[in-house]
Tab-separated table of C-alpha atoms in Angstrom:
chain	number	residue	atom	x	y	z
A	1	UNK	CA	22.380	18.302	-32.343
A	2	UNK	CA	24.320	17.083	-35.378
A	3	UNK	CA	21.014	16.521	-37.124
A	4	UNK	CA	20.031	20.091	-36.524
A	5	UNK	CA	23.236	21.398	-38.117
A	6	UNK	CA	22.694	19.158	-41.150
A	7	UNK	CA	19.112	20.275	-41.537
A	8	UNK	CA	20.015	23.914	-41.364
A	9	UNK	CA	22.452	23.418	-44.217
A	10	UNK	CA	19.752	21.826	-46.366
A	11	UNK	CA	17.835	25.069	-46.490
A	12	UNK	CA	14.374	25.227	-47.994
A	13	UNK	CA	12.977	23.463	-44.911
A	14	UNK	CA	10.099	25.278	-43.282
A	15	UNK	CA	10.297	25.523	-39.511
A	16	UNK	CA	7.476	27.048	-37.562
A	17	UNK	CA	8.200	25.643	-34.119
A	18	UNK	CA	6.472	28.539	-32.394
A	19	UNK	CA	3.277	28.508	-34.471
A	20	UNK	CA	1.693	26.032	-32.084
A	21	UNK	CA	1.724	28.675	-29.380
A	22	UNK	CA	-0.247	31.278	-31.329
A	23	UNK	CA	-3.458	32.349	-29.635
A	24	UNK	CA	-6.253	32.502	-32.180
A	25	UNK	CA	-10.036	32.821	-31.988
A	26	UNK	CA	-11.971	29.612	-32.606
A	27	UNK	CA	-14.891	31.282	-34.384
A	28	UNK	CA	-14.206	33.824	-37.079
A	29	UNK	CA	-11.081	35.873	-37.337
A	30	UNK	CA	-10.257	39.226	-35.952
A	31	UNK	CA	-8.548	40.386	-32.845
A	32	UNK	CA	-8.369	38.333	-29.638
A	33	UNK	CA	-10.353	40.305	-27.091
A	34	UNK	CA	-10.576	39.543	-23.396
A	35	UNK	CA	-13.774	37.498	-23.683
A	36	UNK	CA	-13.094	35.924	-27.102
A	37	UNK	CA	-13.509	32.161	-27.286
A	38	UNK	CA	-10.053	31.123	-28.432
A	39	UNK	CA	-7.944	27.977	-28.450
A	40	UNK	CA	-6.809	29.048	-24.975
A	41	UNK	CA	-10.418	28.909	-23.834
A	42	UNK	CA	-10.926	25.518	-25.476
A	43	UNK	CA	-7.916	23.806	-23.952
A	44	UNK	CA	-8.426	25.328	-20.516
A	45	UNK	CA	-12.046	24.165	-20.686
A	46	UNK	CA	-10.860	20.674	-21.626
A	47	UNK	CA	-8.499	20.723	-18.647
A	48	UNK	CA	-11.375	21.763	-16.388
A	49	UNK	CA	-13.580	19.011	-17.808
A	50	UNK	CA	-10.800	16.457	-17.359
A	51	UNK	CA	-10.380	17.506	-13.718
A	52	UNK	CA	-14.125	17.212	-13.175
A	53	UNK	CA	-14.223	13.848	-14.940
A	54	UNK	CA	-11.456	12.467	-12.762
A	55	UNK	CA	-12.205	14.041	-9.413
A	56	UNK	CA	-16.019	14.192	-9.503
A	57	UNK	CA	-17.327	11.598	-11.952
A	58	UNK	CA	-14.514	9.189	-11.125
A	59	UNK	CA	-15.400	9.224	-7.439
A	60	UNK	CA	-19.188	9.301	-7.858
A	61	UNK	CA	-19.602	5.769	-6.536
A	62	UNK	CA	-17.745	6.569	-3.290
A	63	UNK	CA	-16.637	2.950	-3.215
A	64	UNK	CA	-14.777	1.717	-0.163
A	65	UNK	CA	-12.912	-0.550	-2.519
A	66	UNK	CA	-12.049	1.910	-5.299
A	67	UNK	CA	-12.264	1.297	-9.024
A	68	UNK	CA	-9.546	2.420	-11.425
A	69	UNK	CA	-10.582	6.034	-11.871
A	70	UNK	CA	-11.335	6.476	-8.200
A	71	UNK	CA	-7.913	5.039	-7.343
A	72	UNK	CA	-6.254	7.648	-9.537
A	73	UNK	CA	-8.327	10.436	-7.982
A	74	UNK	CA	-7.442	9.197	-4.500
A	75	UNK	CA	-3.815	8.923	-5.489
A	76	UNK	CA	-3.805	12.556	-6.653
A	77	UNK	CA	-5.558	13.612	-3.454
A	78	UNK	CA	-3.129	11.702	-1.253
A	79	UNK	CA	-0.124	12.908	-3.228
A	80	UNK	CA	-0.932	16.608	-2.901
A	81	UNK	CA	-2.336	16.311	0.629
A	82	UNK	CA	0.807	14.605	1.879
A	83	UNK	CA	2.952	17.184	0.091
A	84	UNK	CA	1.103	20.071	1.741
A	85	UNK	CA	1.244	18.394	5.132
A	86	UNK	CA	4.901	17.375	4.929
A	87	UNK	CA	6.347	20.466	3.284
A	88	UNK	CA	4.151	23.323	4.472
A	89	UNK	CA	3.142	21.868	7.820
A	90	UNK	CA	-0.089	20.670	9.403
A	91	UNK	CA	-1.513	24.194	9.757
A	92	UNK	CA	-1.259	24.661	5.972
A	93	UNK	CA	-3.908	21.995	5.357
A	94	UNK	CA	-6.477	24.794	4.969
A	95	UNK	CA	-4.700	25.753	1.750
A	96	UNK	CA	-4.978	22.227	0.407
A	97	UNK	CA	-7.922	22.904	-1.986
A	98	UNK	CA	-6.092	25.934	-3.369
A	99	UNK	CA	-2.860	24.003	-3.964
A	100	UNK	CA	-4.804	21.035	-5.312
A	101	UNK	CA	-6.467	23.396	-7.800
A	102	UNK	CA	-3.100	24.638	-9.031
A	103	UNK	CA	-1.701	21.125	-9.291
A	104	UNK	CA	-4.670	19.617	-11.102
A	105	UNK	CA	-4.889	22.516	-13.544
A	106	UNK	CA	-1.189	22.413	-14.418
A	107	UNK	CA	-1.061	18.622	-14.699
A	108	UNK	CA	-4.059	18.448	-17.000
A	109	UNK	CA	-3.062	21.463	-19.079
A	110	UNK	CA	0.387	19.908	-19.548
A	111	UNK	CA	-0.836	16.437	-20.436
A	112	UNK	CA	-3.633	17.634	-22.745
A	113	UNK	CA	-1.055	19.848	-24.431
A	114	UNK	CA	0.864	16.695	-25.367
A	115	UNK	CA	-1.948	15.552	-27.664
A	116	UNK	CA	-1.148	16.149	-31.331
A	117	UNK	CA	-2.511	19.471	-32.644
A	118	UNK	CA	-3.191	20.584	-29.087
A	119	UNK	CA	-2.599	23.980	-27.574
A	120	UNK	CA	-0.803	24.139	-24.237
A	121	UNK	CA	-1.992	26.956	-21.955
A	122	UNK	CA	0.901	26.378	-19.550
A	123	UNK	CA	3.411	27.177	-22.293
A	124	UNK	CA	2.349	30.817	-22.066
A	125	UNK	CA	3.973	33.231	-19.699
A	126	UNK	CA	0.635	34.999	-19.306
A	127	UNK	CA	-0.732	31.867	-17.635
A	128	UNK	CA	2.278	30.848	-15.575
A	129	UNK	CA	3.063	34.403	-14.461
A	130	UNK	CA	-0.511	34.732	-13.302
A	131	UNK	CA	-0.299	31.410	-11.447
A	132	UNK	CA	2.994	32.429	-9.855
A	133	UNK	CA	1.669	35.863	-8.930
A	134	UNK	CA	-1.358	34.273	-7.305
A	135	UNK	CA	0.958	32.153	-5.191
A	136	UNK	CA	3.249	35.101	-4.462
A	137	UNK	CA	0.385	37.363	-3.398
A	138	UNK	CA	-1.261	34.624	-1.354
A	139	UNK	CA	1.977	33.814	0.430
A	140	UNK	CA	2.817	37.461	1.113
A	141	UNK	CA	-0.677	38.339	2.351
A	142	UNK	CA	-0.923	35.189	4.475
A	143	UNK	CA	2.535	35.904	5.880
A	144	UNK	CA	1.605	39.386	7.016
A	145	UNK	CA	-1.856	38.424	8.251
A	146	UNK	CA	-0.615	35.479	10.307
A	147	UNK	CA	2.620	36.952	11.616
A	148	UNK	CA	2.223	40.725	11.285
A	149	UNK	CA	5.531	42.538	11.202
A	150	UNK	CA	7.248	39.371	12.408
A	151	UNK	CA	6.943	38.141	8.824
A	152	UNK	CA	9.806	40.517	7.998
A	153	UNK	CA	11.951	38.268	10.190
A	154	UNK	CA	12.093	36.057	7.103
A	155	UNK	CA	14.594	38.542	5.678
A	156	UNK	CA	16.531	39.042	8.926
A	157	UNK	CA	18.743	35.983	9.364
A	158	UNK	CA	19.101	35.932	13.136
A	159	UNK	CA	21.522	33.019	13.109
A	160	UNK	CA	24.114	34.969	11.057
A	161	UNK	CA	26.707	37.344	12.574
A	162	UNK	CA	25.261	40.806	13.158
A	163	UNK	CA	27.545	42.479	10.606
A	164	UNK	CA	26.382	40.152	7.853
A	165	UNK	CA	22.693	40.498	8.532
A	166	UNK	CA	21.980	43.668	6.485
A	167	UNK	CA	23.767	42.178	3.478
A	168	UNK	CA	21.882	38.924	3.862
A	169	UNK	CA	18.650	40.861	4.260
A	170	UNK	CA	19.175	42.530	0.871
A	171	UNK	CA	19.928	39.155	-0.727
A	172	UNK	CA	16.902	37.592	0.926
A	173	UNK	CA	14.629	40.401	-0.260
A	174	UNK	CA	15.897	40.129	-3.817
A	175	UNK	CA	15.472	36.353	-3.791
A	176	UNK	CA	11.983	36.753	-2.368
A	177	UNK	CA	10.914	38.990	-5.234
A	178	UNK	CA	12.631	36.828	-7.832
A	179	UNK	CA	10.589	33.839	-6.666
A	180	UNK	CA	7.507	34.475	-8.860
A	181	UNK	CA	9.767	35.077	-11.864
A	182	UNK	CA	11.632	31.786	-11.548
A	183	UNK	CA	8.453	30.051	-10.461
A	184	UNK	CA	6.630	31.042	-13.660
A	185	UNK	CA	9.470	30.930	-16.186
A	186	UNK	CA	10.474	27.436	-15.039
A	187	UNK	CA	7.084	25.980	-15.900
A	188	UNK	CA	6.399	27.835	-19.151
A	189	UNK	CA	10.019	27.512	-20.291
A	190	UNK	CA	10.140	23.754	-19.807
A	191	UNK	CA	6.839	23.127	-21.524
A	192	UNK	CA	7.509	25.540	-24.384
A	193	UNK	CA	11.045	24.291	-25.039
A	194	UNK	CA	9.938	20.653	-25.214
A	195	UNK	CA	7.073	21.384	-27.581
A	196	UNK	CA	9.247	23.598	-29.791
A	197	UNK	CA	11.982	20.955	-29.989
A	198	UNK	CA	9.446	18.329	-31.020
A	199	UNK	CA	8.251	20.671	-33.780
A	200	UNK	CA	11.821	21.241	-34.945
A	201	UNK	CA	12.467	17.504	-35.143
A	202	UNK	CA	9.181	17.118	-36.990
A	203	UNK	CA	10.404	19.693	-39.525
A	204	UNK	CA	13.396	17.484	-40.314
A	205	UNK	CA	11.084	14.580	-41.088
A	206	UNK	CA	10.517	16.222	-44.494
A	207	UNK	CA	13.956	14.950	-45.557
A	208	UNK	CA	13.574	11.274	-46.387
A	209	UNK	CA	17.083	10.292	-45.227
A	210	UNK	CA	16.758	11.929	-41.845
A	211	UNK	CA	13.129	11.102	-41.216
A	212	UNK	CA	13.644	7.772	-39.360
A	213	UNK	CA	16.080	9.491	-37.025
A	214	UNK	CA	13.628	12.344	-36.727
A	215	UNK	CA	10.820	10.008	-35.739
A	216	UNK	CA	13.049	8.358	-33.142
A	217	UNK	CA	14.039	11.772	-31.809
A	218	UNK	CA	10.404	12.890	-31.635
A	219	UNK	CA	9.505	9.717	-29.758
A	220	UNK	CA	12.329	10.234	-27.300
A	221	UNK	CA	11.433	13.883	-26.815
A	222	UNK	CA	7.806	12.955	-26.363
A	223	UNK	CA	8.723	10.517	-23.617
A	224	UNK	CA	10.809	13.189	-21.968
A	225	UNK	CA	7.937	15.640	-22.288
A	226	UNK	CA	5.573	13.231	-20.540
A	227	UNK	CA	7.990	13.218	-17.628
A	228	UNK	CA	8.468	16.972	-17.763
A	229	UNK	CA	4.702	17.533	-17.781
A	230	UNK	CA	4.325	15.796	-14.462
A	231	UNK	CA	7.587	16.907	-12.917
A	232	UNK	CA	6.971	20.584	-13.664
A	233	UNK	CA	3.505	20.401	-12.150
A	234	UNK	CA	5.050	18.707	-9.129
A	235	UNK	CA	7.826	21.289	-8.880
A	236	UNK	CA	5.379	24.178	-9.150
A	237	UNK	CA	3.231	22.655	-6.427
A	238	UNK	CA	6.032	21.786	-4.050
A	239	UNK	CA	7.554	25.269	-4.416
A	240	UNK	CA	4.151	26.698	-3.578
A	241	UNK	CA	4.199	24.569	-0.434
A	242	UNK	CA	7.712	25.734	0.426
A	243	UNK	CA	6.723	29.398	0.026
A	244	UNK	CA	3.630	28.781	2.081
A	245	UNK	CA	5.738	27.284	4.833
A	246	UNK	CA	7.849	30.466	4.835
A	247	UNK	CA	4.672	32.497	5.204
A	248	UNK	CA	3.346	30.402	8.080
A	249	UNK	CA	6.671	29.927	9.889
A	250	UNK	CA	8.915	32.829	8.852
A	251	UNK	CA	11.654	32.135	11.401
A	252	UNK	CA	14.684	30.441	9.902
B	1	UNK	CA	-5.924	26.116	-42.094
B	2	UNK	CA	-9.066	28.179	-42.226
B	3	UNK	CA	-7.442	30.703	-39.973
B	4	UNK	CA	-4.434	31.227	-42.166
B	5	UNK	CA	-5.015	34.954	-42.144
B	6	UNK	CA	-5.248	35.106	-38.374
B	7	UNK	CA	-2.136	33.041	-38.086
B	8	UNK	CA	-0.319	35.430	-40.328
B	9	UNK	CA	-1.638	38.332	-38.282
B	10	UNK	CA	-0.492	36.650	-35.091
B	11	UNK	CA	2.935	36.048	-36.510
B	12	UNK	CA	3.123	39.618	-37.617
B	13	UNK	CA	2.281	40.774	-34.130
B	14	UNK	CA	4.797	38.475	-32.452
B	15	UNK	CA	7.500	37.515	-34.893
B	16	UNK	CA	9.540	35.554	-32.325
B	17	UNK	CA	7.529	34.089	-29.490
B	18	UNK	CA	3.747	34.308	-29.351
B	19	UNK	CA	4.250	34.213	-25.582
B	20	UNK	CA	5.624	37.733	-25.690
B	21	UNK	CA	2.612	39.096	-27.540
B	22	UNK	CA	1.230	41.070	-24.637
B	23	UNK	CA	-1.943	42.026	-26.490
B	24	UNK	CA	-3.650	38.748	-25.537
B	25	UNK	CA	-2.444	38.508	-21.945
B	26	UNK	CA	-5.714	39.944	-20.671
B	27	UNK	CA	-7.603	37.313	-22.613
B	28	UNK	CA	-5.476	34.432	-21.272
B	29	UNK	CA	-5.538	35.694	-17.707
B	30	UNK	CA	-9.309	36.118	-17.832
B	31	UNK	CA	-9.889	32.551	-19.008
B	32	UNK	CA	-7.251	31.220	-16.620
B	33	UNK	CA	-9.070	32.821	-13.696
B	34	UNK	CA	-12.361	31.355	-14.930
B	35	UNK	CA	-10.785	27.908	-15.181
B	36	UNK	CA	-9.140	28.152	-11.760
B	37	UNK	CA	-12.294	29.395	-10.053
B	38	UNK	CA	-14.335	26.577	-11.603
B	39	UNK	CA	-11.772	23.957	-10.606
B	40	UNK	CA	-11.455	25.469	-7.123
B	41	UNK	CA	-15.190	25.351	-6.496
B	42	UNK	CA	-15.617	21.891	-7.936
B	43	UNK	CA	-12.713	20.560	-5.887
B	44	UNK	CA	-13.398	22.324	-2.605
B	45	UNK	CA	-17.208	21.835	-2.673
B	46	UNK	CA	-17.566	18.385	-4.205
B	47	UNK	CA	-14.492	16.362	-5.012
B	48	UNK	CA	-12.143	16.866	-2.072
B	49	UNK	CA	-14.718	16.423	0.736
B	50	UNK	CA	-15.994	13.343	-1.039
B	51	UNK	CA	-12.569	11.770	-1.470
B	52	UNK	CA	-11.620	12.751	2.069
B	53	UNK	CA	-14.775	11.077	3.379
B	54	UNK	CA	-14.129	7.946	1.322
B	55	UNK	CA	-10.542	7.744	2.581
B	56	UNK	CA	-11.610	8.309	6.189
B	57	UNK	CA	-14.321	5.687	5.853
B	58	UNK	CA	-11.860	3.231	4.385
B	59	UNK	CA	-9.396	3.955	7.178
B	60	UNK	CA	-12.183	3.364	9.681
B	61	UNK	CA	-13.172	0.118	8.018
B	62	UNK	CA	-9.590	-1.066	7.969
B	63	UNK	CA	-9.045	-0.129	11.618
B	64	UNK	CA	-12.270	-1.887	12.608
B	65	UNK	CA	-11.395	-4.964	10.621
B	66	UNK	CA	-7.943	-5.112	12.147
B	67	UNK	CA	-9.394	-4.721	15.646
B	68	UNK	CA	-11.934	-7.418	14.908
B	69	UNK	CA	-9.251	-9.704	13.525
B	70	UNK	CA	-7.135	-9.037	16.612
B	71	UNK	CA	-10.070	-9.929	18.831
B	72	UNK	CA	-10.796	-13.109	16.907
B	73	UNK	CA	-7.137	-14.032	17.086
B	74	UNK	CA	-7.173	-13.546	20.851
B	75	UNK	CA	-10.323	-15.643	21.072
B	76	UNK	CA	-8.711	-18.378	19.021
B	77	UNK	CA	-5.631	-18.297	21.250
B	78	UNK	CA	-7.833	-18.500	24.349
B	79	UNK	CA	-9.720	-21.393	22.836
B	80	UNK	CA	-6.475	-23.153	22.091
B	81	UNK	CA	-5.275	-22.676	25.661
B	82	UNK	CA	-8.591	-23.994	26.981
B	83	UNK	CA	-8.437	-26.911	24.599
B	84	UNK	CA	-4.900	-27.779	25.665
B	85	UNK	CA	-5.871	-27.511	29.303
B	86	UNK	CA	-8.910	-29.760	28.765
B	87	UNK	CA	-6.720	-32.188	26.883
B	88	UNK	CA	-4.153	-32.280	29.679
B	89	UNK	CA	-6.893	-32.708	32.288
B	90	UNK	CA	-8.489	-35.502	30.348
B	91	UNK	CA	-5.141	-37.164	29.930
B	92	UNK	CA	-4.273	-37.040	33.612
B	93	UNK	CA	-7.750	-38.252	34.521
B	94	UNK	CA	-7.392	-41.110	32.079
B	95	UNK	CA	-4.045	-41.948	33.614
B	96	UNK	CA	-5.604	-41.949	37.074
B	97	UNK	CA	-8.410	-44.175	35.925
B	98	UNK	CA	-5.949	-46.515	34.256
B	99	UNK	CA	-3.807	-46.731	37.384
B	100	UNK	CA	-6.839	-47.277	39.596
B	101	UNK	CA	-8.235	-49.933	37.347
B	102	UNK	CA	-4.864	-51.582	37.125
B	103	UNK	CA	-4.576	-51.658	40.904
B	104	UNK	CA	-8.083	-53.076	41.271
B	105	UNK	CA	-7.469	-55.722	38.691
B	106	UNK	CA	-4.177	-56.564	40.380
B	107	UNK	CA	-5.965	-56.938	43.698
B	108	UNK	CA	-8.634	-59.169	42.214
B	109	UNK	CA	-5.999	-61.134	40.420
B	110	UNK	CA	-3.961	-61.561	43.591
B	111	UNK	CA	-7.032	-62.690	45.494
B	112	UNK	CA	-8.011	-65.116	42.771
B	113	UNK	CA	-4.462	-66.446	42.580
B	114	UNK	CA	-4.317	-66.924	46.330
B	115	UNK	CA	-7.639	-68.667	46.301
B	116	UNK	CA	-6.598	-70.854	43.408
B	117	UNK	CA	-3.309	-71.668	45.154
B	118	UNK	CA	-5.167	-72.637	48.305
B	119	UNK	CA	-7.574	-74.773	46.345
B	120	UNK	CA	-4.745	-76.385	44.465
B	121	UNK	CA	-2.954	-77.076	47.730
B	122	UNK	CA	-6.104	-78.565	49.231
B	123	UNK	CA	-6.691	-80.701	46.164
B	124	UNK	CA	-3.062	-81.807	46.154
B	125	UNK	CA	-3.147	-82.867	49.820
B	126	UNK	CA	-6.431	-84.644	49.277
B	127	UNK	CA	-4.990	-86.430	46.270
B	128	UNK	CA	-1.884	-87.363	48.240
B	129	UNK	CA	-4.023	-88.702	51.026
B	130	UNK	CA	-6.068	-90.731	48.529
B	131	UNK	CA	-2.880	-92.039	46.941
B	132	UNK	CA	-1.481	-92.947	50.353
B	133	UNK	CA	-4.695	-94.760	51.218
B	134	UNK	CA	-4.672	-96.561	47.920
B	135	UNK	CA	-1.068	-97.574	48.503
B	136	UNK	CA	-1.889	-98.775	51.979
B	137	UNK	CA	-4.782	-100.795	50.643
B	138	UNK	CA	-2.587	-102.129	47.894
B	139	UNK	CA	0.000	-103.205	50.438
B	140	UNK	CA	-2.655	-104.993	52.494
B	141	UNK	CA	-3.945	-106.679	49.369
B	142	UNK	CA	-0.411	-107.722	48.406
B	143	UNK	CA	0.046	-109.170	51.931
B	144	UNK	CA	-3.169	-111.147	51.698
B	145	UNK	CA	-2.367	-112.335	48.188
B	146	UNK	CA	1.174	-113.194	49.229
B	147	UNK	CA	-0.065	-115.179	52.281
B	148	UNK	CA	-2.644	-117.018	50.174
B	149	UNK	CA	-0.126	-117.711	47.460
B	150	UNK	CA	2.489	-118.817	49.989
B	151	UNK	CA	-0.045	-121.145	51.716
B	152	UNK	CA	-1.014	-122.652	48.364
B	153	UNK	CA	2.629	-123.072	47.317
B	154	UNK	CA	3.510	-124.656	50.646
B	155	UNK	CA	0.455	-126.923	50.379
B	156	UNK	CA	1.359	-127.816	46.843
B	157	UNK	CA	4.885	-128.732	47.961
B	158	UNK	CA	3.296	-131.121	50.413
B	159	UNK	CA	3.850	-129.159	53.541
B	160	UNK	CA	1.446	-128.038	56.007
B	161	UNK	CA	1.480	-124.382	56.449
B	162	UNK	CA	0.933	-122.770	59.727
B	163	UNK	CA	-0.895	-119.492	59.229
B	164	UNK	CA	1.114	-117.707	61.892
B	165	UNK	CA	4.445	-118.653	60.450
B	166	UNK	CA	3.468	-117.716	56.952
B	167	UNK	CA	2.224	-114.320	58.075
B	168	UNK	CA	5.390	-113.510	59.910
B	169	UNK	CA	7.509	-114.781	57.032
B	170	UNK	CA	5.596	-112.644	54.498
B	171	UNK	CA	5.757	-109.629	56.759
B	172	UNK	CA	9.506	-110.087	57.190
B	173	UNK	CA	9.979	-110.421	53.477
B	174	UNK	CA	7.876	-107.396	52.608
B	175	UNK	CA	9.772	-105.269	55.050
B	176	UNK	CA	13.024	-106.284	53.498
């Protein structure tokens, strides 16, 4: 933090920490339309290819004694499967491919975004809000389809004293609708902040005296970002499981 | 660098955070949905059933192997019990045979000893008898020699020896 204050005093330094998040077309200039091939398209496609490489090509030998890639694929499978089973319950296993899709996409988008010069789709609210809304809509629809009106019991805390219940119901409803907001901002915010901070530290590297410190700081931040990449994917997935559990078993 | 102009345009549109440039949300959401649908189909149609099958197969193999190992272990334990039993049987049988043989040998030995004792006794008595006979004969011979010698001595001394007297004198002497 002291470094930042020093750097600001220097002046003349050029910081564009947010430039890495700009969406731009890959071919030609012009506006970004809905179907334009942009850097978003490229890095999402790379994430898709990475998922296919790991989960399909990596397991193509179907070995009983797995190789390295197959071990990783099985590890990912077991990790998410166990999470769904433990957190959301055994009857949520039908949602496993859906949750696995979310997890694999976020993990690979995050990790590919850590490559130098990369673009990180998950740093954009457009992406994370959409992901969170998908989860929110799924959970709400599943809740009403499976439980009917009983799903509203989620907001009616039957274990609380009768007088408190309406107040709690209002709080519960607000918290329910805030879920997709926190769900999406948490992911995009974490990823964006880390990447922006790395860029800021990189800006300081222009000053010869500070540059060793800057490199150390970038390395440290990068390590932290590797952790954050996985942890945020994990958090997003486990929250999805928690919400799904509410939808399947709304009683408190 | 080639897209400097675009970059500038982008920055102009969203001076602070490109994330809040809502003009490209449709674009991002469209490609996100494409990516998710592709991943979903690849995972749910190909990857997840395959991995699930591999894991189930492995679990089956492991369970089978453990059951087989358990069975073999039981077999080995049974074999050991049988072996120990056979060993104990053989040992007791050997002991029986040893005892029997020992008893037989003892009996034979006793019989042989008894027989040998009897033979020795017989031989001893025979020998004693022979010795007694020899002694008797020796005594007779001594008597005859003594009588002859006495007669000669008496004759040599100029006397006339009466056979009866000499005999009685020798007999008396030899008894003494």
